mmCIF file of C-alpha atoms in Angstrom:
data_model
loop_
_atom_site.group_PDB
_atom_site.id
_atom_site.type_symbol
_atom_site.label_atom_id
_atom_site.label_comp_id
_atom_site.label_asym_id
_atom_site.label_seq_id
_atom_site.Cartn_x
_atom_site.Cartn_y
_atom_site.Cartn_z
ATOM 1 C CA UNK H 1 -1.341 -6.504 17.042
ATOM 2 C CA UNK H 2 -0.876 -7.932 13.590
ATOM 3 C CA UNK H 3 1.889 -6.708 11.289
ATOM 4 C CA UNK H 4 2.217 -7.695 7.655
ATOM 5 C CA UNK H 5 5.395 -7.714 5.610
ATOM 6 C CA UNK H 6 4.550 -7.181 1.952
ATOM 7 C CA UNK H 7 7.094 -7.773 -0.816
ATOM 8 C CA UNK H 8 7.531 -6.398 -4.305
ATOM 9 C CA UNK H 9 8.007 -8.805 -7.201
ATOM 10 C CA UNK H 10 11.790 -8.749 -6.847
ATOM 11 C CA UNK H 11 12.633 -7.819 -10.420
ATOM 12 C CA UNK H 12 15.435 -5.396 -9.498
ATOM 13 C CA UNK H 13 16.524 -6.037 -5.882
ATOM 14 C CA UNK H 14 19.290 -3.794 -4.568
ATOM 15 C CA UNK H 15 18.882 -5.029 -0.987
ATOM 16 C CA UNK H 16 18.559 -8.460 0.628
ATOM 17 C CA UNK H 17 14.783 -8.435 1.131
ATOM 18 C CA UNK H 18 14.631 -11.912 2.656
ATOM 19 C CA UNK H 19 17.293 -11.166 5.299
ATOM 20 C CA UNK H 20 15.667 -7.856 6.130
ATOM 21 C CA UNK H 21 12.207 -9.417 6.559
ATOM 22 C CA UNK H 22 13.656 -12.168 8.779
ATOM 23 C CA UNK H 23 15.419 -9.640 11.047
ATOM 24 C CA UNK H 24 12.222 -7.636 11.442
ATOM 25 C CA UNK H 25 10.017 -10.694 11.937
ATOM 26 C CA UNK H 26 12.338 -12.266 14.513
ATOM 27 C CA UNK H 27 12.453 -9.088 16.580
ATOM 28 C CA UNK H 28 8.714 -8.445 16.425
ATOM 29 C CA UNK H 29 7.808 -12.058 17.229
ATOM 30 C CA UNK H 30 10.149 -12.021 20.224
ATOM 31 C CA UNK H 31 8.253 -8.965 21.496
ATOM 32 C CA UNK H 32 4.762 -10.400 21.070
ATOM 33 C CA UNK H 33 3.868 -8.941 17.685
ATOM 34 C CA UNK H 34 2.413 -11.439 15.225
ATOM 35 C CA UNK H 35 3.793 -11.177 11.678
ATOM 36 C CA UNK H 36 2.110 -12.374 8.481
ATOM 37 C CA UNK H 37 3.187 -11.967 4.888
ATOM 38 C CA UNK H 38 1.639 -10.180 1.910
ATOM 39 C CA UNK H 39 -1.628 -9.272 3.606
ATOM 40 C CA UNK H 40 -3.225 -5.843 3.548
ATOM 41 C CA UNK H 41 -5.517 -6.789 6.440
ATOM 42 C CA UNK H 42 -3.108 -5.921 9.258
ATOM 43 C CA UNK H 43 -2.769 -3.172 11.839
ATOM 44 C CA UNK H 44 0.622 -2.108 10.456
ATOM 45 C CA UNK H 45 2.162 -2.938 7.075
ATOM 46 C CA UNK H 46 5.844 -3.063 6.213
ATOM 47 C CA UNK H 47 6.362 -2.789 2.464
ATOM 48 C CA UNK H 48 9.722 -4.102 1.297
ATOM 49 C CA UNK H 49 10.657 -3.116 -2.240
ATOM 50 C CA UNK H 50 14.075 -4.070 -3.553
ATOM 51 C CA UNK H 51 14.518 -0.798 -5.440
ATOM 52 C CA UNK H 52 13.229 2.759 -5.450
ATOM 53 C CA UNK H 53 10.195 1.937 -7.622
ATOM 54 C CA UNK H 54 8.438 0.909 -4.369
ATOM 55 C CA UNK H 55 6.163 -1.655 -6.033
ATOM 56 C CA UNK H 56 5.282 -3.278 -2.682
ATOM 57 C CA UNK H 57 3.304 -0.115 -1.864
ATOM 58 C CA UNK H 58 0.722 -0.895 -4.555
ATOM 59 C CA UNK H 59 -2.678 -1.855 -3.202
ATOM 60 C CA UNK H 60 -2.117 -0.322 0.250
ATOM 61 C CA UNK H 61 -4.506 2.402 1.394
ATOM 62 C CA UNK H 62 -2.608 5.648 1.994
ATOM 63 C CA UNK H 63 -4.135 6.162 5.436
ATOM 64 C CA UNK H 64 -3.018 2.702 6.586
ATOM 65 C CA UNK H 65 -0.135 2.775 9.124
ATOM 66 C CA UNK H 66 2.922 1.589 7.207
ATOM 67 C CA UNK H 67 6.676 1.728 6.776
ATOM 68 C CA UNK H 68 7.845 1.840 3.169
ATOM 69 C CA UNK H 69 11.246 0.368 2.377
ATOM 70 C CA UNK H 70 12.354 1.118 -1.177
ATOM 71 C CA UNK H 71 15.926 0.084 -1.837
ATOM 72 C CA UNK H 72 18.096 1.760 0.792
ATOM 73 C CA UNK H 73 15.413 4.152 2.016
ATOM 74 C CA UNK H 74 12.568 4.164 4.530
ATOM 75 C CA UNK H 75 9.605 6.436 3.886
ATOM 76 C CA UNK H 76 11.610 8.298 1.223
ATOM 77 C CA UNK H 77 14.570 8.937 3.535
ATOM 78 C CA UNK H 78 17.916 7.452 2.393
ATOM 79 C CA UNK H 79 19.378 5.458 5.284
ATOM 80 C CA UNK H 80 21.578 2.637 3.991
ATOM 81 C CA UNK H 81 20.842 -1.078 4.047
ATOM 82 C CA UNK H 82 22.381 -1.752 7.481
ATOM 83 C CA UNK H 83 19.957 0.671 9.168
ATOM 84 C CA UNK H 84 16.739 -0.462 7.469
ATOM 85 C CA UNK H 85 15.586 -3.077 9.983
ATOM 86 C CA UNK H 86 16.237 -0.972 13.101
ATOM 87 C CA UNK H 87 14.451 2.049 11.646
ATOM 88 C CA UNK H 88 11.406 -0.014 10.658
ATOM 89 C CA UNK H 89 11.325 -1.795 14.024
ATOM 90 C CA UNK H 90 11.339 1.608 15.749
ATOM 91 C CA UNK H 91 8.443 2.749 13.549
ATOM 92 C CA UNK H 92 6.409 -0.308 14.557
ATOM 93 C CA UNK H 93 7.316 0.229 18.235
ATOM 94 C CA UNK H 94 6.315 3.905 18.010
ATOM 95 C CA UNK H 95 2.985 2.921 16.485
ATOM 96 C CA UNK H 96 2.404 0.303 19.182
ATOM 97 C CA UNK H 97 3.147 2.906 21.825
ATOM 98 C CA UNK H 98 0.516 5.189 20.337
ATOM 99 C CA UNK H 99 -1.996 2.357 20.418
ATOM 100 C CA UNK H 100 -1.289 1.542 24.067
ATOM 101 C CA UNK H 101 -1.872 5.091 25.365
ATOM 102 C CA UNK H 102 -5.327 5.833 26.780
ATOM 103 C CA UNK H 103 -7.608 8.058 24.742
#
């Protein structure tokens, strides 16, 4: 399983994108999920945009499994900065669970 963390350009950050990416990467790596940065060639993509413009989403196919962080929201749901990493980690875990089930 390969997960990519893709960043926006950082022109108007309202969240600590670097800290958030590190929390997510550390957890996923510890659980056997390989993490790369700024690639669209991954099984699951985590887009981290510092504000609600969601620029990190650009260039990602809409049918690609992804979690979209835009400021203090995940997939258009306002959650607050402290909850962002746990919500995204759960989305990746849910997706992995779907992949591991037999057809």
